[in-house]
Amino acid sequence: MTAAPRNVLLMVADDHGYDLGCAGGAVHTPALDRLAAEGTLFTEAYAAVSSCSSSRATLYTGLYAHTNGMYGLSHDVHNFSLRDDVQTLPWMLKQAGYATAIVGKLHVKPEILLDYDAWLLPERPGHRDVAAMAHEAGRWIREQGGRPFFLTVGYSDPHRAGDPTQFANTRDWPEVPRRRYAPADVRIPSHLPDLPAVREDLAHYCEAVSRLDSGVGLMLAELAAAGHADDTLVVYLSDHGRAFPAAKDNLYREGIHLPLIVRSPQRQAGNLRCRAMVSWVDIAPTLLDWAGVATSADYRYAPLPGRSLLPILETPDPAGWDRVFATRTFHEVNQYYPVRSVRTRSHSYFLNLEPALTVPVAGDVSLSPSWRAILATPDARLGRRTLDAFLHRPAEELYDLADDPDEVVNLAADPAHAGALEELRAQLAAWRIATHDPWMAGVTDPFGPAH
């Protein structure tokens, strides 16, 4: 008797913050809500970096961006790239006999290491035809017959589209019921001020999120129509936070706290919320675990730093999942500001390696109506944070998340919190050594003499 294939569908949104109807958000996301009801919603899931290419590279390699070499954006003049000896999910799964394809956005270089068999409907600027993406993906799935497949769907929504004041909401898209949002009805996140321009900007963002949700629904319908709803591990997540000030390209909570939904055919029950603190470095180990594929013993980067999520899909509060790390070096090539961070249930700690620099603002954010309105409004704040505190940061930041979930009151110099500071300093230093951080002071070969 032939074993059923163990297929994988990985859906990656672009700039979708933790905005889900099922999580109490004001945005309409029925398809994602239904997926969460059928699977596990991780309520404390975090990207390991809040920048497009770097985050996607983490998903595809299971390695932190300072380890895999994807320090910033891959496209155009930025030209950051994976190290040439890194192995990727499509390559590893292909070696195990999987058919592999990506639909839409890739945004990682070099493409030769992202060894997909097919790249369907590559991303086009401003083009958000989520129905065409779903139908092309469905056609490819049906062509594979009984061969196991790994399909990545790289959405461009809800990224800003071309003109940073827009989110590709300037036209109707096929098979997508257009859902508009009134600025008065949007919910202002805690990292943004309540200004008219910010509200209007958020209304456009919410429309793009709803279009994304329609695309997810169409994709899941294609998977079911192809007969693979019951043999496919489905994972939905976003690369980083929404493209608004103090979210995208920041390691504060709004930049890296994101939706993660996993639906496994082996789940006994759905609609489960898991509070484990999980990271995007856990995604590759999860998919490899599902496929029964292991990294080779002589792989330079083995073992991968993450863990499979499969054993905790039905455990609301698993033990030992109480800490995540994050990294930032570049976004665009001229936006150097290296940061390393650790986040626990009680505290977040940030080590800013070049505190004399002004914190850069991602290009699409800096040209957005929200950022322009903030700059034009005297004494405007980013939530409770002053603009100066956002742009100019000390070498260390320490926040008590129980009293200060918005990460505003820096306790790094407070003697009453010296114990927590020392503990998190030590944890971060050990992690940087273990993950071969080239930015470790005095380290010229982070892999040691053996390499």
Short mmCIF file of C-alpha atoms in Angstrom, two decimals:
data_model
loop_
_atom_site.label_atom_id
_atom_site.label_comp_id
_atom_site.label_asym_id
_atom_site.label_seq_id
_atom_site.Cartn_x
_atom_site.Cartn_y
_atom_site.Cartn_z
CA MET A 1 0.00 0.00 0.00
CA THR A 2 1.41 3.37 -1.00
CA ALA A 3 1.64 5.94 1.79
CA ALA A 4 -0.35 9.15 1.29
CA PRO A 5 1.80 12.08 0.16
CA ARG A 6 2.78 14.61 2.80
CA ASN A 7 2.34 17.82 0.85
CA VAL A 8 3.17 21.35 1.99
CA LEU A 9 1.43 24.64 1.21
CA LEU A 10 3.27 27.67 2.57
CA MET A 11 1.47 31.01 2.13
CA VAL A 12 3.54 34.12 2.86
CA ALA A 13 1.91 37.55 3.07
CA ASP A 14 3.84 40.78 2.62
CA ASP A 15 3.62 43.37 5.43
CA HIS A 16 0.57 41.83 7.15
CA GLY A 17 0.62 42.74 10.83
CA TYR A 18 -1.27 40.87 13.54
CA ASP A 19 -4.59 41.95 12.04
CA LEU A 20 -7.11 39.10 12.00
CA GLY A 21 -10.82 39.13 12.65
CA CYS A 22 -10.50 35.98 14.77
CA ALA A 23 -7.88 37.71 16.93
CA GLY A 24 -10.12 40.67 17.70
CA GLY A 25 -9.01 42.86 14.84
CA ALA A 26 -11.33 45.27 13.04
CA VAL A 27 -10.36 43.93 9.61
CA HIS A 28 -12.56 41.43 7.74
CA THR A 29 -10.63 38.14 7.26
CA PRO A 30 -13.16 35.29 6.95
CA ALA A 31 -10.84 32.90 5.06
CA LEU A 32 -8.01 33.25 7.56
CA ASP A 33 -10.48 33.01 10.42
CA ARG A 34 -11.80 29.75 8.94
CA LEU A 35 -8.27 28.41 8.51
CA ALA A 36 -7.54 29.24 12.15
CA ALA A 37 -10.76 27.49 13.18
CA GLU A 38 -9.57 24.36 11.36
CA GLY A 39 -6.03 24.48 12.71
CA THR A 40 -3.83 26.21 15.27
CA LEU A 41 -3.43 29.96 15.64
CA PHE A 42 -0.14 30.86 17.33
CA THR A 43 -0.85 33.98 19.33
CA GLU A 44 2.80 34.70 20.17
CA ALA A 45 4.54 34.13 16.83
CA TYR A 46 7.45 36.34 15.82
CA ALA A 47 9.48 37.03 12.73
CA ALA A 48 13.22 36.80 13.33
CA VAL A 49 13.80 39.99 11.34
CA SER A 50 11.43 42.76 10.20
CA SER A 51 12.65 43.22 6.63
CA CYS A 52 11.29 41.59 3.46
CA SER A 53 14.16 39.63 1.91
CA SER A 54 15.87 38.89 5.21
CA SER A 55 12.68 37.45 6.70
CA ARG A 56 11.89 35.34 3.66
CA ALA A 57 15.45 34.05 3.65
CA THR A 58 14.96 32.98 7.26
CA LEU A 59 11.80 31.08 6.30
CA TYR A 60 13.50 29.30 3.40
CA THR A 61 16.74 28.42 5.23
CA GLY A 62 15.84 28.10 8.91
CA LEU A 63 18.79 30.40 9.64
CA TYR A 64 18.91 33.90 11.09
CA ALA A 65 19.68 36.63 8.56
CA HIS A 66 23.10 37.37 10.05
CA THR A 67 23.92 33.68 9.58
CA ASN A 68 22.55 33.05 6.07
CA GLY A 69 23.99 36.27 4.63
CA MET A 70 20.72 37.94 3.63
CA TYR A 71 21.48 41.12 5.54
CA GLY A 72 19.04 43.32 3.60
CA LEU A 73 16.90 43.60 0.48
CA SER A 74 17.76 41.47 -2.54
CA HIS A 75 16.41 43.57 -5.38
CA ASP A 76 17.89 46.41 -7.43
CA VAL A 77 20.93 48.27 -6.02
CA HIS A 78 20.59 46.66 -2.57
CA ASN A 79 21.72 43.28 -3.97
CA PHE A 80 22.02 41.31 -0.73
CA SER A 81 22.26 37.57 -1.20
CA LEU A 82 22.38 34.24 0.61
CA ARG A 83 25.78 32.71 1.31
CA ASP A 84 26.63 30.35 -1.51
CA ASP A 85 26.74 27.24 0.70
CA VAL A 86 23.32 27.68 2.31
CA GLN A 87 20.70 25.01 1.66
CA THR A 88 17.09 26.06 1.17
CA LEU A 89 13.72 24.39 1.71
CA PRO A 90 12.94 23.95 -2.00
CA TRP A 91 16.38 22.44 -2.59
CA MET A 92 16.21 20.06 0.39
CA LEU A 93 12.67 18.92 -0.39
CA LYS A 94 13.50 18.49 -4.05
CA GLN A 95 16.33 16.12 -3.07
CA ALA A 96 13.69 14.08 -1.20
CA GLY A 97 11.54 13.71 -4.30
CA TYR A 98 9.18 16.66 -3.88
CA ALA A 99 7.82 18.67 -6.77
CA THR A 100 8.39 22.33 -5.93
CA ALA A 101 6.87 25.58 -7.15
CA ILE A 102 6.50 29.17 -6.05
CA VAL A 103 3.68 31.49 -7.09
CA GLY A 104 4.20 35.24 -6.94
CA LYS A 105 6.86 36.88 -4.79
CA LEU A 106 10.28 35.33 -4.17
CA HIS A 107 12.49 38.31 -3.18
CA VAL A 108 15.54 36.25 -2.16
CA LYS A 109 18.80 35.79 -4.07
CA PRO A 110 20.48 33.94 -5.66
CA GLU A 111 17.60 32.23 -7.42
CA ILE A 112 19.79 29.23 -8.17
CA LEU A 113 19.73 28.34 -4.45
CA LEU A 114 15.93 28.65 -4.36
CA ASP A 115 15.72 25.60 -6.56
CA TYR A 116 11.99 25.54 -7.32
CA ASP A 117 10.93 23.46 -10.30
CA ALA A 118 8.59 26.23 -11.41
CA TRP A 119 8.06 29.93 -10.72
CA LEU A 120 4.44 30.69 -11.58
CA LEU A 121 3.25 34.25 -12.17
CA PRO A 122 6.33 36.06 -10.84
CA GLU A 123 5.59 39.27 -8.96
CA ARG A 124 4.75 42.35 -11.02
CA PRO A 125 4.72 45.82 -9.42
CA GLY A 126 1.24 46.82 -8.38
CA HIS A 127 -0.30 43.59 -9.67
CA ARG A 128 -2.56 41.94 -7.08
CA ASP A 129 -4.52 39.32 -9.00
CA VAL A 130 -4.90 36.82 -6.16
CA ALA A 131 -7.45 34.80 -8.13
CA ALA A 132 -5.00 34.21 -10.98
CA MET A 133 -2.40 33.13 -8.43
CA ALA A 134 -4.78 30.60 -6.90
CA HIS A 135 -5.91 29.17 -10.23
CA GLU A 136 -2.35 28.84 -11.54
CA ALA A 137 -1.35 27.12 -8.31
CA GLY A 138 -4.30 24.75 -8.56
CA ARG A 139 -3.41 23.84 -12.12
CA TRP A 140 0.16 23.05 -11.06
CA ILE A 141 -1.00 20.94 -8.11
CA ARG A 142 -3.23 18.80 -10.34
CA GLU A 143 -0.36 18.25 -12.78
CA GLN A 144 1.74 16.57 -10.06
CA GLY A 145 -0.44 13.46 -9.84
CA GLY A 146 0.62 11.41 -6.83
CA ARG A 147 4.02 13.09 -6.40
CA PRO A 148 4.37 14.98 -3.08
CA PHE A 149 4.61 18.72 -3.54
CA PHE A 150 5.94 21.81 -1.80
CA LEU A 151 4.11 24.92 -2.97
CA THR A 152 4.97 28.44 -1.81
CA VAL A 153 2.49 31.24 -2.46
CA GLY A 154 4.21 34.61 -2.12
CA TYR A 155 1.54 37.31 -1.92
CA SER A 156 2.36 40.96 -2.57
CA ASP A 157 -0.57 42.10 -0.43
CA PRO A 158 -0.84 44.10 1.73
CA HIS A 159 2.44 45.78 0.74
CA ARG A 160 2.20 49.34 -0.50
CA ALA A 161 2.00 49.35 -4.29
CA GLY A 162 4.29 51.56 -6.34
CA ASP A 163 2.98 54.89 -5.11
CA PRO A 164 3.48 54.60 -1.33
CA THR A 165 0.14 56.30 -0.71
CA GLN A 166 -1.63 53.29 -2.22
CA PHE A 167 -2.08 49.57 -1.65
CA ALA A 168 -3.18 48.58 -5.19
CA ASN A 169 -6.72 49.61 -4.28
CA THR A 170 -7.14 51.73 -7.40
CA ARG A 171 -9.13 49.10 -9.29
CA ASP A 172 -11.31 46.04 -8.86
CA TRP A 173 -9.59 42.65 -9.02
CA PRO A 174 -11.15 39.51 -10.54
CA GLU A 175 -13.24 37.29 -8.23
CA VAL A 176 -12.49 39.50 -5.22
CA PRO A 177 -15.40 41.32 -3.59
CA ARG A 178 -14.02 44.76 -2.88
CA ARG A 179 -14.30 45.70 0.77
CA ARG A 180 -13.70 49.35 1.60
CA TYR A 181 -13.09 50.68 5.10
CA ALA A 182 -14.13 54.06 6.46
CA PRO A 183 -11.26 55.92 8.16
CA ALA A 184 -13.53 56.56 11.14
CA ASP A 185 -13.97 52.81 11.66
CA VAL A 186 -10.34 51.65 11.63
CA ARG A 187 -8.59 50.75 14.85
CA ILE A 188 -5.46 52.77 15.63
CA PRO A 189 -2.60 50.47 16.71
CA SER A 190 -0.74 51.51 19.84
CA HIS A 191 2.37 52.51 17.87
CA LEU A 192 0.61 55.18 15.79
CA PRO A 193 -0.99 58.56 16.50
CA ASP A 194 -4.66 59.18 15.80
CA LEU A 195 -4.36 61.58 12.86
CA PRO A 196 -6.75 61.85 9.88
CA ALA A 197 -4.03 60.88 7.39
CA VAL A 198 -3.07 57.87 9.50
CA ARG A 199 -6.69 56.72 9.62
CA GLU A 200 -7.08 57.02 5.86
CA ASP A 201 -3.79 55.18 5.33
CA LEU A 202 -4.92 52.37 7.62
CA ALA A 203 -8.24 52.13 5.78
CA HIS A 204 -6.36 51.46 2.52
CA TYR A 205 -4.18 48.90 4.30
CA CYS A 206 -7.25 47.09 5.66
CA GLU A 207 -8.72 46.88 2.16
CA ALA A 208 -5.52 45.22 0.95
CA VAL A 209 -5.64 42.78 3.89
CA SER A 210 -9.18 41.79 2.91
CA ARG A 211 -8.08 41.23 -0.69
CA LEU A 212 -5.24 39.06 0.61
CA ASP A 213 -7.78 37.12 2.65
CA SER A 214 -9.85 36.51 -0.48
CA GLY A 215 -6.73 35.14 -2.15
CA VAL A 216 -6.16 32.74 0.73
CA GLY A 217 -9.74 31.53 0.44
CA LEU A 218 -9.37 30.96 -3.31
CA MET A 219 -6.08 29.12 -2.76
CA LEU A 220 -7.59 26.81 -0.16
CA ALA A 221 -10.53 26.11 -2.48
CA GLU A 222 -8.09 25.11 -5.24
CA LEU A 223 -6.26 22.81 -2.82
CA ALA A 224 -9.53 21.13 -1.87
CA ALA A 225 -10.71 20.87 -5.49
CA ALA A 226 -7.45 19.12 -6.36
CA GLY A 227 -8.18 16.53 -3.66
CA HIS A 228 -5.35 17.52 -1.34
CA ALA A 229 -7.02 19.25 1.60
CA ASP A 230 -6.52 16.14 3.73
CA ASP A 231 -2.90 15.35 2.95
CA THR A 232 -1.34 18.83 2.97
CA LEU A 233 0.25 20.76 5.82
CA VAL A 234 -0.96 24.35 5.39
CA VAL A 235 1.02 27.24 6.90
CA TYR A 236 0.04 30.90 6.70
CA LEU A 237 2.20 33.75 7.96
CA SER A 238 3.54 37.20 7.11
CA ASP A 239 7.11 38.29 6.53
CA HIS A 240 6.95 41.23 8.99
CA GLY A 241 4.75 43.96 10.40
CA ARG A 242 2.56 46.43 8.56
CA ALA A 243 4.30 49.13 6.47
CA PHE A 244 3.73 51.90 8.98
CA PRO A 245 6.07 53.85 11.26
CA ALA A 246 7.50 51.88 14.20
CA ALA A 247 6.34 48.56 12.74
CA LYS A 248 7.99 47.45 9.48
CA ASP A 249 11.79 47.28 9.77
CA ASN A 250 11.68 47.50 13.57
CA LEU A 251 12.22 44.80 16.17
CA TYR A 252 9.67 46.26 18.56
CA ARG A 253 6.60 44.05 19.00
CA GLU A 254 4.56 45.68 16.22
CA GLY A 255 7.33 44.92 13.72
CA ILE A 256 7.69 41.21 14.42
CA HIS A 257 4.54 39.96 16.21
CA LEU A 258 2.62 38.38 13.34
CA PRO A 259 -0.12 35.94 12.37
CA LEU A 260 0.87 32.29 12.14
CA ILE A 261 -1.73 29.62 11.36
CA VAL A 262 -0.85 25.93 10.92
CA ARG A 263 -3.41 23.38 9.74
CA SER A 264 -2.28 19.77 9.87
CA PRO A 265 -4.25 16.80 8.53
CA GLN A 266 -3.11 14.92 11.63
CA ARG A 267 -4.77 17.34 14.03
CA GLN A 268 -7.55 15.76 16.06
CA ALA A 269 -9.36 19.05 16.66
CA GLY A 270 -9.32 22.56 15.28
CA ASN A 271 -9.76 26.07 16.60
CA LEU A 272 -6.85 25.87 19.01
CA ARG A 273 -4.85 28.84 20.27
CA CYS A 274 -1.23 28.15 21.16
CA ARG A 275 0.65 30.64 23.35
CA ALA A 276 4.11 29.24 22.63
CA MET A 277 6.61 31.95 21.71
CA VAL A 278 7.67 30.72 18.30
CA SER A 279 9.95 32.18 15.66
CA TRP A 280 10.23 32.10 11.90
CA VAL A 281 13.41 30.01 12.36
CA ASP A 282 10.99 27.27 13.48
CA ILE A 283 9.18 27.16 10.13
CA ALA A 284 11.82 25.28 8.11
CA PRO A 285 12.28 22.60 10.82
CA THR A 286 8.49 22.19 10.94
CA LEU A 287 8.16 21.62 7.19
CA LEU A 288 11.18 19.31 7.12
CA ASP A 289 9.74 17.35 10.04
CA TRP A 290 6.42 16.96 8.23
CA ALA A 291 8.21 15.74 5.10
CA GLY A 292 10.51 13.40 7.03
CA VAL A 293 13.61 15.20 5.73
CA ALA A 294 16.70 15.93 7.83
CA THR A 295 19.66 18.18 7.14
CA SER A 296 22.83 16.26 6.41
CA ALA A 297 25.25 15.76 9.30
CA ASP A 298 28.07 17.51 7.43
CA TYR A 299 26.00 20.59 6.60
CA ARG A 300 27.93 23.63 7.75
CA TYR A 301 24.89 25.18 9.43
CA ALA A 302 23.52 22.06 11.11
CA PRO A 303 21.77 21.71 13.38
CA LEU A 304 19.27 24.40 12.46
CA PRO A 305 18.54 26.75 15.39
CA GLY A 306 14.75 26.30 15.32
CA ARG A 307 12.40 23.52 16.39
CA SER A 308 9.46 21.76 14.75
CA LEU A 309 6.06 23.06 15.75
CA LEU A 310 4.29 19.79 14.95
CA PRO A 311 4.55 18.36 18.50
CA ILE A 312 2.87 21.43 20.04
CA LEU A 313 0.00 22.00 17.60
CA GLU A 314 -2.52 20.70 20.12
CA THR A 315 -0.92 22.13 23.25
CA PRO A 316 -2.22 25.55 24.32
CA ASP A 317 0.68 26.35 26.70
CA PRO A 318 3.66 24.10 25.98
CA ALA A 319 6.60 24.31 28.36
CA GLY A 320 9.95 25.58 27.13
CA TRP A 321 8.66 28.00 24.49
CA ASP A 322 9.22 31.29 26.29
CA ARG A 323 11.88 33.17 24.33
CA VAL A 324 12.59 34.41 20.81
CA PHE A 325 15.50 36.25 19.25
CA ALA A 326 15.54 38.83 16.47
CA THR A 327 18.15 40.50 14.30
CA ARG A 328 18.46 43.55 12.06
CA THR A 329 21.39 44.84 10.03
CA PHE A 330 20.13 46.55 6.87
CA HIS A 331 16.84 47.10 5.09
CA GLU A 332 17.82 49.13 2.04
CA VAL A 333 21.53 49.26 1.29
CA ASN A 334 21.94 52.77 2.72
CA GLN A 335 19.95 51.96 5.88
CA TYR A 336 22.55 50.42 8.15
CA TYR A 337 21.48 50.08 11.77
CA PRO A 338 22.48 46.75 13.33
CA VAL A 339 20.36 45.52 16.25
CA ARG A 340 20.19 42.22 18.09
CA SER A 341 17.31 41.43 20.43
CA VAL A 342 15.84 38.84 22.80
CA ARG A 343 12.22 38.77 23.93
CA THR A 344 10.77 36.72 26.80
CA ARG A 345 7.36 36.60 28.47
CA SER A 346 8.39 39.35 30.87
CA HIS A 347 10.99 41.52 29.12
CA SER A 348 12.41 42.64 25.80
CA TYR A 349 16.06 43.61 25.40
CA PHE A 350 17.69 45.38 22.45
CA LEU A 351 21.39 45.79 21.78
CA ASN A 352 21.91 48.63 19.29
CA LEU A 353 25.39 48.08 17.89
CA GLU A 354 25.74 51.55 16.34
CA PRO A 355 23.74 53.85 18.63
CA ALA A 356 25.38 57.00 17.25
CA LEU A 357 23.48 56.48 13.98
CA THR A 358 19.99 57.78 13.36
CA VAL A 359 17.47 54.96 13.01
CA PRO A 360 16.54 54.67 9.30
CA VAL A 361 12.96 54.55 8.08
CA ALA A 362 12.07 52.09 5.29
CA GLY A 363 11.57 53.88 1.98
CA ASP A 364 7.91 53.03 1.50
CA VAL A 365 7.18 54.03 5.09
CA SER A 366 9.06 57.33 4.83
CA LEU A 367 7.01 58.29 1.76
CA SER A 368 3.71 57.20 3.29
CA PRO A 369 0.90 59.59 4.21
CA SER A 370 1.23 58.43 7.82
CA TRP A 371 4.89 59.37 8.20
CA ARG A 372 4.41 62.67 6.39
CA ALA A 373 1.51 63.56 8.67
CA ILE A 374 3.55 62.67 11.74
CA LEU A 375 6.44 64.89 10.63
CA ALA A 376 4.04 67.74 9.83
CA THR A 377 2.28 67.59 13.21
CA PRO A 378 4.02 69.44 16.05
CA ASP A 379 4.81 67.15 18.99
CA ALA A 380 3.29 64.12 17.26
CA ARG A 381 4.25 60.82 18.84
CA LEU A 382 4.47 57.26 17.66
CA GLY A 383 1.91 56.08 20.15
CA ARG A 384 3.51 56.84 23.52
CA ARG A 385 7.02 57.10 22.06
CA THR A 386 8.45 60.48 21.10
CA LEU A 387 9.76 60.88 17.58
CA ASP A 388 13.24 61.64 18.93
CA ALA A 389 13.24 58.49 21.07
CA PHE A 390 12.30 56.47 18.00
CA LEU A 391 15.04 57.95 15.80
CA HIS A 392 17.82 58.09 18.41
CA ARG A 393 18.32 55.09 20.64
CA PRO A 394 20.87 54.21 23.29
CA ALA A 395 23.18 51.23 23.12
CA GLU A 396 20.83 49.14 25.26
CA GLU A 397 17.07 49.07 25.75
CA LEU A 398 15.26 47.02 28.37
CA TYR A 399 11.48 46.95 28.77
CA ASP A 400 9.22 45.37 31.38
CA LEU A 401 6.44 44.00 29.19
CA ALA A 402 3.94 43.55 32.02
CA ASP A 403 4.01 47.25 32.91
CA ASP A 404 5.06 48.61 29.53
CA PRO A 405 3.83 46.47 26.60
CA ASP A 406 4.44 49.36 24.18
CA GLU A 407 8.18 49.27 24.99
CA VAL A 408 8.56 52.96 25.82
CA VAL A 409 10.13 53.23 29.30
CA ASN A 410 13.75 52.10 28.95
CA LEU A 411 14.93 50.42 32.17
CA ALA A 412 18.47 49.56 31.05
CA ALA A 413 20.01 52.15 33.38
CA ASP A 414 17.68 51.40 36.30
CA PRO A 415 19.55 49.57 39.12
CA ALA A 416 16.30 47.90 40.17
CA HIS A 417 16.35 45.95 36.90
CA ALA A 418 20.08 45.15 36.79
CA GLY A 419 19.44 41.44 37.31
CA ALA A 420 17.12 41.17 34.31
CA LEU A 421 19.54 43.21 32.22
CA GLU A 422 22.50 40.98 33.02
CA GLU A 423 20.51 37.81 32.35
CA LEU A 424 19.28 38.98 28.95
CA ARG A 425 22.71 40.33 28.02
CA ALA A 426 24.14 36.87 28.68
CA GLN A 427 21.38 35.11 26.73
CA LEU A 428 21.86 37.42 23.75
CA ALA A 429 25.65 37.01 23.76
CA ALA A 430 25.38 33.21 23.86
CA TRP A 431 22.87 33.26 21.00
CA ARG A 432 25.09 35.51 18.88
CA ILE A 433 28.01 33.12 19.32
CA ALA A 434 25.86 30.06 18.58
CA THR A 435 24.45 31.65 15.41
CA HIS A 436 27.85 32.84 14.12
CA ASP A 437 27.06 36.56 14.20
CA PRO A 438 29.75 38.36 12.14
CA TRP A 439 29.01 41.54 14.12
CA MET A 440 30.39 40.07 17.36
CA ALA A 441 33.14 42.41 18.56
CA GLY A 442 36.61 41.03 17.91
CA VAL A 443 35.37 38.02 15.94
CA THR A 444 36.98 37.83 12.49
CA ASP A 445 35.86 34.25 11.72
CA PRO A 446 32.52 33.49 13.40
CA PHE A 447 32.68 29.88 12.22
CA GLY A 448 36.05 29.27 13.83
CA PRO A 449 39.32 27.83 12.49
CA ALA A 450 37.63 24.64 11.23
CA HIS A 451 36.07 26.72 8.45
#
